[in-house]
Amino acid sequence: MNKKTILISIIAVIILILAGVFIWMFLGKGGKADMDQEAVTAMYIPFGEEGYIFVSEQAGVFTVTFPEEIYDINGSKITQEQLVKGNVVKIYGNGIMLESYPGQYPGVTKVEVIEQGDPSDADAYQNLVDEIYTEPDPAEPPTMNLGYTTDLASVTVMVNRGGYEWVYIDKDYLSNAVVADAAHVLQWKIGEELADVKITEPLDITLYFSQMPEEVEVVRYDSELLGTENIPEGETVVVEKKDGEFVLTGVTGGYVYDVTGIWENGRANYGFITVE
């Protein structure tokens, strides 16, 4: 055996050893440890009828887009409604938190209860709940924000609501109907009524409603039509449902979007513009 053959054999052995270490680190015990380190540990604190927050030393105060994979302390699959105040959970996902308060974590893949906890454990965070929670006005439809991620950051944009039709039950248990007229989104002013979203390349935008609608309809217009008095027929945009949220995919700049949320007791319009 010549020196060249011996050298090649030694290199091959080294490569096999390194490959084995790599597999152990990422698929074996080491990989599991790394996954555990990436998981966020937090306490579940519900409030109001449907509100909740997670509080974590690692990630602060945030909400999540709940995945299908939610497990109790025994490993049995459950729903969000079965989580209990004071539960301590591990939350797995892509680690991208939208910059808002509370934070929003849309890319969650699994939630598992690791400690049952006690409702009284969550009382220490009541001040946080008081900061966040405002009893919703039943006479007004839900609000809507936009969330998207670029190479540089995760962004949340607050969107204004336009006209709406809404039916609600007042404190005397009487049914009331409210109709609020507003100008068409093409007549809104950028930076005032019309929120602007700066886009350099196609991206997905998630529509975050304070109360999930049954249906969402979206129409877009060329931004050059902004300010027109003769409202043309717009282009219908397909809205997808991903991880329980309504999402606009492949959004590009140069359009005004008219979003309509539809609930059992009414509908409301929201608008924004994409700018290149």
PDB file of C-alpha atoms in Angstrom:
ATOM      1  CA  MET A   1       0.000   0.000   0.000  1.00  0.00           C
ATOM      2  CA  ASN A   2       1.562   3.321  -1.067  1.00  0.00           C
ATOM      3  CA  LYS A   3       1.524   6.560   0.940  1.00  0.00           C
ATOM      4  CA  LYS A   4      -1.217   8.091  -1.200  1.00  0.00           C
ATOM      5  CA  THR A   5      -3.577   5.162  -0.533  1.00  0.00           C
ATOM      6  CA  ILE A   6      -2.857   5.314   3.211  1.00  0.00           C
ATOM      7  CA  LEU A   7      -3.582   9.070   3.267  1.00  0.00           C
ATOM      8  CA  ILE A   8      -6.903   8.577   1.462  1.00  0.00           C
ATOM      9  CA  SER A   9      -7.890   5.850   3.931  1.00  0.00           C
ATOM     10  CA  ILE A  10      -7.081   8.065   6.913  1.00  0.00           C
ATOM     11  CA  ILE A  11      -9.163  10.935   5.462  1.00  0.00           C
ATOM     12  CA  ALA A  12     -12.073   8.566   4.846  1.00  0.00           C
ATOM     13  CA  VAL A  13     -11.955   7.358   8.467  1.00  0.00           C
ATOM     14  CA  ILE A  14     -11.922  10.967   9.748  1.00  0.00           C
ATOM     15  CA  ILE A  15     -14.942  11.832   7.563  1.00  0.00           C
ATOM     16  CA  LEU A  16     -16.861   8.828   8.913  1.00  0.00           C
ATOM     17  CA  ILE A  17     -16.069   9.851  12.507  1.00  0.00           C
ATOM     18  CA  LEU A  18     -17.188  13.440  11.891  1.00  0.00           C
ATOM     19  CA  ALA A  19     -20.372  12.200  10.192  1.00  0.00           C
ATOM     20  CA  GLY A  20     -21.134  10.034  13.215  1.00  0.00           C
ATOM     21  CA  VAL A  21     -20.665  12.985  15.574  1.00  0.00           C
ATOM     22  CA  PHE A  22     -22.915  15.114  13.361  1.00  0.00           C
ATOM     23  CA  ILE A  23     -25.686  12.478  13.385  1.00  0.00           C
ATOM     24  CA  TRP A  24     -25.422  12.088  17.165  1.00  0.00           C
ATOM     25  CA  MET A  25     -25.593  15.844  17.693  1.00  0.00           C
ATOM     26  CA  PHE A  26     -28.571  16.537  15.451  1.00  0.00           C
ATOM     27  CA  LEU A  27     -30.562  13.298  15.387  1.00  0.00           C
ATOM     28  CA  GLY A  28     -29.615  11.725  18.670  1.00  0.00           C
ATOM     29  CA  LYS A  29     -29.282  12.871  22.220  1.00  0.00           C
ATOM     30  CA  GLY A  30     -27.487  16.081  21.412  1.00  0.00           C
ATOM     31  CA  GLY A  31     -30.119  17.038  18.862  1.00  0.00           C
ATOM     32  CA  LYS A  32     -32.892  16.555  21.426  1.00  0.00           C
ATOM     33  CA  ALA A  33     -31.030  18.761  23.897  1.00  0.00           C
ATOM     34  CA  ASP A  34     -30.700  21.474  21.264  1.00  0.00           C
ATOM     35  CA  MET A  35     -34.447  21.260  20.538  1.00  0.00           C
ATOM     36  CA  ASP A  36     -35.209  21.601  24.238  1.00  0.00           C
ATOM     37  CA  GLN A  37     -33.054  24.725  24.417  1.00  0.00           C
ATOM     38  CA  GLU A  38     -34.936  26.273  21.488  1.00  0.00           C
ATOM     39  CA  ALA A  39     -38.350  25.680  23.081  1.00  0.00           C
ATOM     40  CA  VAL A  40     -39.913  28.576  24.997  1.00  0.00           C
ATOM     41  CA  THR A  41     -41.211  27.843  28.494  1.00  0.00           C
ATOM     42  CA  ALA A  42     -44.184  30.010  29.474  1.00  0.00           C
ATOM     43  CA  MET A  43     -47.271  30.226  31.688  1.00  0.00           C
ATOM     44  CA  TYR A  44     -50.764  30.291  30.181  1.00  0.00           C
ATOM     45  CA  ILE A  45     -53.005  33.095  31.506  1.00  0.00           C
ATOM     46  CA  PRO A  46     -56.520  33.416  30.018  1.00  0.00           C
ATOM     47  CA  PHE A  47     -58.742  36.456  30.549  1.00  0.00           C
ATOM     48  CA  GLY A  48     -62.076  37.797  29.325  1.00  0.00           C
ATOM     49  CA  GLU A  49     -64.126  35.538  27.072  1.00  0.00           C
ATOM     50  CA  GLU A  50     -61.427  34.523  24.576  1.00  0.00           C
ATOM     51  CA  GLY A  51     -58.334  36.495  25.568  1.00  0.00           C
ATOM     52  CA  TYR A  52     -55.094  35.052  26.916  1.00  0.00           C
ATOM     53  CA  ILE A  53     -51.376  35.725  27.173  1.00  0.00           C
ATOM     54  CA  PHE A  54     -48.291  33.618  27.679  1.00  0.00           C
ATOM     55  CA  VAL A  55     -45.695  34.984  30.122  1.00  0.00           C
ATOM     56  CA  SER A  56     -42.113  33.796  29.777  1.00  0.00           C
ATOM     57  CA  GLU A  57     -38.746  34.763  31.226  1.00  0.00           C
ATOM     58  CA  GLN A  58     -37.273  33.996  27.796  1.00  0.00           C
ATOM     59  CA  ALA A  59     -39.762  35.727  25.498  1.00  0.00           C
ATOM     60  CA  GLY A  60     -41.746  38.141  27.678  1.00  0.00           C
ATOM     61  CA  VAL A  61     -45.481  38.543  27.088  1.00  0.00           C
ATOM     62  CA  PHE A  62     -46.931  37.137  23.871  1.00  0.00           C
ATOM     63  CA  THR A  63     -49.734  35.282  22.117  1.00  0.00           C
ATOM     64  CA  VAL A  64     -49.427  32.443  19.617  1.00  0.00           C
ATOM     65  CA  THR A  65     -51.148  30.966  16.616  1.00  0.00           C
ATOM     66  CA  PHE A  66     -52.192  27.693  18.201  1.00  0.00           C
ATOM     67  CA  PRO A  67     -51.178  24.576  16.246  1.00  0.00           C
ATOM     68  CA  GLU A  68     -53.090  21.303  16.059  1.00  0.00           C
ATOM     69  CA  GLU A  69     -50.459  19.669  18.235  1.00  0.00           C
ATOM     70  CA  ILE A  70     -51.370  20.651  21.814  1.00  0.00           C
ATOM     71  CA  TYR A  71     -50.715  18.081  24.557  1.00  0.00           C
ATOM     72  CA  ASP A  72     -51.534  17.866  28.250  1.00  0.00           C
ATOM     73  CA  ILE A  73     -49.095  16.819  30.963  1.00  0.00           C
ATOM     74  CA  ASN A  74     -49.827  13.135  30.227  1.00  0.00           C
ATOM     75  CA  GLY A  75     -49.093  13.500  26.522  1.00  0.00           C
ATOM     76  CA  SER A  76     -52.739  13.306  25.453  1.00  0.00           C
ATOM     77  CA  LYS A  77     -53.825  15.595  22.638  1.00  0.00           C
ATOM     78  CA  ILE A  78     -56.057  18.497  23.732  1.00  0.00           C
ATOM     79  CA  THR A  79     -57.412  21.800  22.385  1.00  0.00           C
ATOM     80  CA  GLN A  80     -56.647  25.362  23.434  1.00  0.00           C
ATOM     81  CA  GLU A  81     -59.921  25.450  25.381  1.00  0.00           C
ATOM     82  CA  GLN A  82     -58.602  22.665  27.622  1.00  0.00           C
ATOM     83  CA  LEU A  83     -55.563  24.632  28.722  1.00  0.00           C
ATOM     84  CA  VAL A  84     -55.983  25.867  32.302  1.00  0.00           C
ATOM     85  CA  LYS A  85     -54.909  29.114  33.930  1.00  0.00           C
ATOM     86  CA  GLY A  86     -51.501  28.584  35.494  1.00  0.00           C
ATOM     87  CA  ASN A  87     -50.429  25.767  33.152  1.00  0.00           C
ATOM     88  CA  VAL A  88     -46.705  25.884  32.394  1.00  0.00           C
ATOM     89  CA  VAL A  89     -46.028  24.861  28.815  1.00  0.00           C
ATOM     90  CA  LYS A  90     -43.227  24.383  26.342  1.00  0.00           C
ATOM     91  CA  ILE A  91     -43.824  26.081  23.015  1.00  0.00           C
ATOM     92  CA  TYR A  92     -41.982  24.863  19.911  1.00  0.00           C
ATOM     93  CA  GLY A  93     -41.758  26.831  16.674  1.00  0.00           C
ATOM     94  CA  ASN A  94     -39.573  28.776  14.271  1.00  0.00           C
ATOM     95  CA  GLY A  95     -38.524  31.303  16.920  1.00  0.00           C
ATOM     96  CA  ILE A  96     -39.763  34.354  14.982  1.00  0.00           C
ATOM     97  CA  MET A  97     -41.731  36.717  17.231  1.00  0.00           C
ATOM     98  CA  LEU A  98     -43.613  39.645  15.659  1.00  0.00           C
ATOM     99  CA  GLU A  99     -42.673  42.999  17.151  1.00  0.00           C
ATOM    100  CA  SER A 100     -45.806  44.122  18.952  1.00  0.00           C
ATOM    101  CA  TYR A 101     -47.096  44.254  22.511  1.00  0.00           C
ATOM    102  CA  PRO A 102     -47.994  41.635  23.442  1.00  0.00           C
ATOM    103  CA  GLY A 103     -45.663  39.863  21.026  1.00  0.00           C
ATOM    104  CA  GLN A 104     -47.182  37.544  18.432  1.00  0.00           C
ATOM    105  CA  TYR A 105     -45.693  34.135  17.684  1.00  0.00           C
ATOM    106  CA  PRO A 106     -47.363  32.780  14.515  1.00  0.00           C
ATOM    107  CA  GLY A 107     -44.887  30.005  13.668  1.00  0.00           C
ATOM    108  CA  VAL A 108     -45.708  27.641  16.553  1.00  0.00           C
ATOM    109  CA  THR A 109     -45.664  23.918  15.739  1.00  0.00           C
ATOM    110  CA  LYS A 110     -46.338  22.306  19.132  1.00  0.00           C
ATOM    111  CA  VAL A 111     -47.471  23.227  22.654  1.00  0.00           C
ATOM    112  CA  GLU A 112     -47.117  20.799  25.542  1.00  0.00           C
ATOM    113  CA  VAL A 113     -48.007  21.191  29.218  1.00  0.00           C
ATOM    114  CA  ILE A 114     -45.007  20.369  31.420  1.00  0.00           C
ATOM    115  CA  GLU A 115     -46.429  21.518  34.779  1.00  0.00           C
ATOM    116  CA  GLN A 116     -50.084  21.616  35.786  1.00  0.00           C
ATOM    117  CA  GLY A 117     -49.543  24.739  37.888  1.00  0.00           C
ATOM    118  CA  ASP A 118     -52.315  26.452  39.783  1.00  0.00           C
ATOM    119  CA  PRO A 119     -54.619  29.378  38.869  1.00  0.00           C
ATOM    120  CA  SER A 120     -53.260  31.290  41.849  1.00  0.00           C
ATOM    121  CA  ASP A 121     -49.775  31.090  40.294  1.00  0.00           C
ATOM    122  CA  ALA A 122     -50.989  33.345  37.500  1.00  0.00           C
ATOM    123  CA  ASP A 123     -52.356  36.003  39.864  1.00  0.00           C
ATOM    124  CA  ALA A 124     -48.864  37.490  40.138  1.00  0.00           C
ATOM    125  CA  TYR A 125     -49.239  38.637  36.511  1.00  0.00           C
ATOM    126  CA  GLN A 126     -52.614  40.343  36.899  1.00  0.00           C
ATOM    127  CA  ASN A 127     -50.967  43.730  36.348  1.00  0.00           C
ATOM    128  CA  LEU A 128     -49.931  42.580  32.851  1.00  0.00           C
ATOM    129  CA  VAL A 129     -53.470  41.486  32.089  1.00  0.00           C
ATOM    130  CA  ASP A 130     -54.768  44.871  33.280  1.00  0.00           C
ATOM    131  CA  GLU A 131     -52.347  46.644  30.912  1.00  0.00           C
ATOM    132  CA  ILE A 132     -53.406  44.597  27.914  1.00  0.00           C
ATOM    133  CA  TYR A 133     -57.062  43.826  28.386  1.00  0.00           C
ATOM    134  CA  THR A 134     -59.747  46.372  27.681  1.00  0.00           C
ATOM    135  CA  GLU A 135     -63.332  45.172  27.731  1.00  0.00           C
ATOM    136  CA  PRO A 136     -64.340  45.293  24.048  1.00  0.00           C
ATOM    137  CA  ASP A 137     -67.129  47.643  23.072  1.00  0.00           C
ATOM    138  CA  PRO A 138     -69.904  45.323  21.837  1.00  0.00           C
ATOM    139  CA  ALA A 139     -71.157  48.092  19.565  1.00  0.00           C
ATOM    140  CA  GLU A 140     -67.948  47.979  17.481  1.00  0.00           C
ATOM    141  CA  PRO A 141     -66.619  45.234  15.196  1.00  0.00           C
ATOM    142  CA  PRO A 142     -63.208  43.628  15.825  1.00  0.00           C
ATOM    143  CA  THR A 143     -59.913  45.305  14.965  1.00  0.00           C
ATOM    144  CA  MET A 144     -57.338  44.019  12.467  1.00  0.00           C
ATOM    145  CA  ASN A 145     -53.533  44.103  12.283  1.00  0.00           C
ATOM    146  CA  LEU A 146     -51.121  42.885   9.628  1.00  0.00           C
ATOM    147  CA  GLY A 147     -48.127  40.694  10.360  1.00  0.00           C
ATOM    148  CA  TYR A 148     -45.258  39.756   8.062  1.00  0.00           C
ATOM    149  CA  THR A 149     -41.594  38.776   8.185  1.00  0.00           C
ATOM    150  CA  THR A 150     -38.690  40.075   6.085  1.00  0.00           C
ATOM    151  CA  ASP A 151     -35.030  39.086   6.083  1.00  0.00           C
ATOM    152  CA  LEU A 152     -34.391  41.858   8.595  1.00  0.00           C
ATOM    153  CA  ALA A 153     -37.321  41.783  11.003  1.00  0.00           C
ATOM    154  CA  SER A 154     -40.822  40.697  11.908  1.00  0.00           C
ATOM    155  CA  VAL A 155     -43.304  43.546  11.479  1.00  0.00           C
ATOM    156  CA  THR A 156     -46.789  44.321  12.802  1.00  0.00           C
ATOM    157  CA  VAL A 157     -48.887  47.061  11.168  1.00  0.00           C
ATOM    158  CA  MET A 158     -52.040  48.502  12.704  1.00  0.00           C
ATOM    159  CA  VAL A 159     -54.837  48.914  10.150  1.00  0.00           C
ATOM    160  CA  ASN A 160     -57.764  51.302  10.310  1.00  0.00           C
ATOM    161  CA  ARG A 161     -61.352  50.138  10.070  1.00  0.00           C
ATOM    162  CA  GLY A 162     -63.721  51.765   7.594  1.00  0.00           C
ATOM    163  CA  GLY A 163     -67.455  51.246   7.283  1.00  0.00           C
ATOM    164  CA  TYR A 164     -69.310  48.425   8.980  1.00  0.00           C
ATOM    165  CA  GLU A 165     -72.670  46.835   9.731  1.00  0.00           C
ATOM    166  CA  TRP A 166     -72.902  45.340  13.199  1.00  0.00           C
ATOM    167  CA  VAL A 167     -75.554  43.785  15.445  1.00  0.00           C
ATOM    168  CA  TYR A 168     -74.893  43.503  19.172  1.00  0.00           C
ATOM    169  CA  ILE A 169     -76.616  42.846  22.481  1.00  0.00           C
ATOM    170  CA  ASP A 170     -76.460  45.734  24.953  1.00  0.00           C
ATOM    171  CA  LYS A 171     -76.321  45.619  28.773  1.00  0.00           C
ATOM    172  CA  ASP A 172     -80.129  45.428  28.911  1.00  0.00           C
ATOM    173  CA  TYR A 173     -79.994  42.341  26.653  1.00  0.00           C
ATOM    174  CA  LEU A 174     -81.598  44.225  23.786  1.00  0.00           C
ATOM    175  CA  SER A 175     -80.498  43.696  20.201  1.00  0.00           C
ATOM    176  CA  ASN A 176     -79.102  46.770  18.449  1.00  0.00           C
ATOM    177  CA  ALA A 177     -78.016  47.314  14.846  1.00  0.00           C
ATOM    178  CA  VAL A 178     -75.299  49.818  13.909  1.00  0.00           C
ATOM    179  CA  VAL A 179     -74.426  50.958  10.392  1.00  0.00           C
ATOM    180  CA  ALA A 180     -71.328  53.151   9.988  1.00  0.00           C
ATOM    181  CA  ASP A 181     -70.646  54.621   6.557  1.00  0.00           C
ATOM    182  CA  ALA A 182     -67.130  55.498   5.429  1.00  0.00           C
ATOM    183  CA  ALA A 183     -65.350  56.545   2.244  1.00  0.00           C
ATOM    184  CA  HIS A 184     -64.000  53.811  -0.037  1.00  0.00           C
ATOM    185  CA  VAL A 185     -60.386  52.816   0.662  1.00  0.00           C
ATOM    186  CA  LEU A 186     -59.303  54.444  -2.617  1.00  0.00           C
ATOM    187  CA  GLN A 187     -60.335  57.755  -1.090  1.00  0.00           C
ATOM    188  CA  TRP A 188     -58.337  57.291   2.100  1.00  0.00           C
ATOM    189  CA  LYS A 189     -55.110  59.233   2.619  1.00  0.00           C
ATOM    190  CA  ILE A 190     -51.770  57.464   3.078  1.00  0.00           C
ATOM    191  CA  GLY A 191     -50.413  57.887   6.580  1.00  0.00           C
ATOM    192  CA  GLU A 192     -53.807  58.937   7.918  1.00  0.00           C
ATOM    193  CA  GLU A 193     -56.619  56.468   7.279  1.00  0.00           C
ATOM    194  CA  LEU A 194     -54.538  54.230   4.981  1.00  0.00           C
ATOM    195  CA  ALA A 195     -51.675  52.269   6.557  1.00  0.00           C
ATOM    196  CA  ASP A 196     -48.714  51.686   4.248  1.00  0.00           C
ATOM    197  CA  VAL A 197     -46.703  48.471   3.980  1.00  0.00           C
ATOM    198  CA  LYS A 198     -43.264  48.782   2.372  1.00  0.00           C
ATOM    199  CA  ILE A 199     -42.421  45.755   0.226  1.00  0.00           C
ATOM    200  CA  THR A 200     -39.181  45.090  -1.656  1.00  0.00           C
ATOM    201  CA  GLU A 201     -40.005  41.524  -2.697  1.00  0.00           C
ATOM    202  CA  PRO A 202     -43.122  39.291  -2.675  1.00  0.00           C
ATOM    203  CA  LEU A 203     -44.102  38.207   0.832  1.00  0.00           C
ATOM    204  CA  ASP A 204     -46.957  36.653   2.797  1.00  0.00           C
ATOM    205  CA  ILE A 205     -49.093  38.903   4.998  1.00  0.00           C
ATOM    206  CA  THR A 206     -51.194  37.481   7.833  1.00  0.00           C
ATOM    207  CA  LEU A 207     -54.458  39.198   8.776  1.00  0.00           C
ATOM    208  CA  TYR A 208     -54.754  39.203  12.576  1.00  0.00           C
ATOM    209  CA  PHE A 209     -58.288  39.941  13.798  1.00  0.00           C
ATOM    210  CA  SER A 210     -59.121  40.553  17.450  1.00  0.00           C
ATOM    211  CA  GLN A 211     -62.017  38.155  16.864  1.00  0.00           C
ATOM    212  CA  MET A 212     -61.666  35.498  14.169  1.00  0.00           C
ATOM    213  CA  PRO A 213     -64.142  36.094  11.323  1.00  0.00           C
ATOM    214  CA  GLU A 214     -66.035  33.312   9.612  1.00  0.00           C
ATOM    215  CA  GLU A 215     -64.937  34.560   6.207  1.00  0.00           C
ATOM    216  CA  VAL A 216     -62.621  37.169   4.679  1.00  0.00           C
ATOM    217  CA  GLU A 217     -62.995  38.814   1.273  1.00  0.00           C
ATOM    218  CA  VAL A 218     -60.175  40.867  -0.270  1.00  0.00           C
ATOM    219  CA  VAL A 219     -60.139  43.119  -3.328  1.00  0.00           C
ATOM    220  CA  ARG A 220     -57.129  45.086  -4.544  1.00  0.00           C
ATOM    221  CA  TYR A 221     -56.690  48.096  -6.828  1.00  0.00           C
ATOM    222  CA  ASP A 222     -53.711  49.588  -8.621  1.00  0.00           C
ATOM    223  CA  SER A 223     -52.273  52.251  -6.315  1.00  0.00           C
ATOM    224  CA  GLU A 224     -52.394  54.777  -9.174  1.00  0.00           C
ATOM    225  CA  LEU A 225     -56.169  54.813  -8.661  1.00  0.00           C
ATOM    226  CA  LEU A 226     -55.740  56.265  -5.166  1.00  0.00           C
ATOM    227  CA  GLY A 227     -57.859  59.403  -4.824  1.00  0.00           C
ATOM    228  CA  THR A 228     -60.226  58.590  -7.671  1.00  0.00           C
ATOM    229  CA  GLU A 229     -63.899  59.433  -7.248  1.00  0.00           C
ATOM    230  CA  ASN A 230     -65.103  56.860  -9.772  1.00  0.00           C
ATOM    231  CA  ILE A 231     -64.516  53.557  -8.023  1.00  0.00           C
ATOM    232  CA  PRO A 232     -63.666  50.835 -10.571  1.00  0.00           C
ATOM    233  CA  GLU A 233     -64.161  47.107 -10.198  1.00  0.00           C
ATOM    234  CA  GLY A 234     -61.230  45.692  -8.265  1.00  0.00           C
ATOM    235  CA  GLU A 235     -59.289  42.440  -8.578  1.00  0.00           C
ATOM    236  CA  THR A 236     -60.425  39.672  -6.234  1.00  0.00           C
ATOM    237  CA  VAL A 237     -57.547  38.275  -4.164  1.00  0.00           C
ATOM    238  CA  VAL A 238     -57.438  34.688  -2.936  1.00  0.00           C
ATOM    239  CA  VAL A 239     -57.209  34.454   0.867  1.00  0.00           C
ATOM    240  CA  GLU A 240     -55.657  31.267   2.243  1.00  0.00           C
ATOM    241  CA  LYS A 241     -56.109  29.728   5.685  1.00  0.00           C
ATOM    242  CA  LYS A 242     -52.784  28.778   7.280  1.00  0.00           C
ATOM    243  CA  ASP A 243     -52.333  27.630  10.871  1.00  0.00           C
ATOM    244  CA  GLY A 244     -55.782  28.974  11.725  1.00  0.00           C
ATOM    245  CA  GLU A 245     -55.120  32.478  10.330  1.00  0.00           C
ATOM    246  CA  PHE A 246     -56.127  34.235   7.105  1.00  0.00           C
ATOM    247  CA  VAL A 247     -53.099  34.888   4.881  1.00  0.00           C
ATOM    248  CA  LEU A 248     -52.425  36.837   1.674  1.00  0.00           C
ATOM    249  CA  THR A 249     -49.597  35.124  -0.231  1.00  0.00           C
ATOM    250  CA  GLY A 250     -47.087  36.622  -2.647  1.00  0.00           C
ATOM    251  CA  VAL A 251     -48.074  40.215  -1.884  1.00  0.00           C
ATOM    252  CA  THR A 252     -46.222  42.815  -3.976  1.00  0.00           C
ATOM    253  CA  GLY A 253     -46.024  46.589  -3.908  1.00  0.00           C
ATOM    254  CA  GLY A 254     -48.203  49.035  -5.791  1.00  0.00           C
ATOM    255  CA  TYR A 255     -51.697  48.037  -4.635  1.00  0.00           C
ATOM    256  CA  VAL A 256     -54.478  49.291  -2.367  1.00  0.00           C
ATOM    257  CA  TYR A 257     -56.169  46.445  -0.475  1.00  0.00           C
ATOM    258  CA  ASP A 258     -59.792  46.467   0.652  1.00  0.00           C
ATOM    259  CA  VAL A 259     -60.358  43.742   3.271  1.00  0.00           C
ATOM    260  CA  THR A 260     -63.835  42.699   4.445  1.00  0.00           C
ATOM    261  CA  GLY A 261     -64.218  40.578   7.566  1.00  0.00           C
ATOM    262  CA  ILE A 262     -67.507  38.720   7.879  1.00  0.00           C
ATOM    263  CA  TRP A 263     -68.934  37.502  11.195  1.00  0.00           C
ATOM    264  CA  GLU A 264     -72.239  35.999  12.239  1.00  0.00           C
ATOM    265  CA  ASN A 265     -73.406  39.389  13.497  1.00  0.00           C
ATOM    266  CA  GLY A 266     -72.008  41.682  10.820  1.00  0.00           C
ATOM    267  CA  ARG A 267     -69.164  42.780   8.581  1.00  0.00           C
ATOM    268  CA  ALA A 268     -66.446  45.433   8.554  1.00  0.00           C
ATOM    269  CA  ASN A 269     -63.981  46.888   6.064  1.00  0.00           C
ATOM    270  CA  TYR A 270     -60.244  47.548   6.551  1.00  0.00           C
ATOM    271  CA  GLY A 271     -57.685  49.013   4.164  1.00  0.00           C
ATOM    272  CA  PHE A 272     -53.959  49.300   3.509  1.00  0.00           C
ATOM    273  CA  ILE A 273     -51.554  50.090   0.663  1.00  0.00           C
ATOM    274  CA  THR A 274     -48.392  48.265  -0.388  1.00  0.00           C
ATOM    275  CA  VAL A 275     -45.509  50.503  -1.393  1.00  0.00           C
ATOM    276  CA  GLU A 276     -42.400  49.422  -3.280  1.00  0.00           C
TER     277      GLU A 276
END
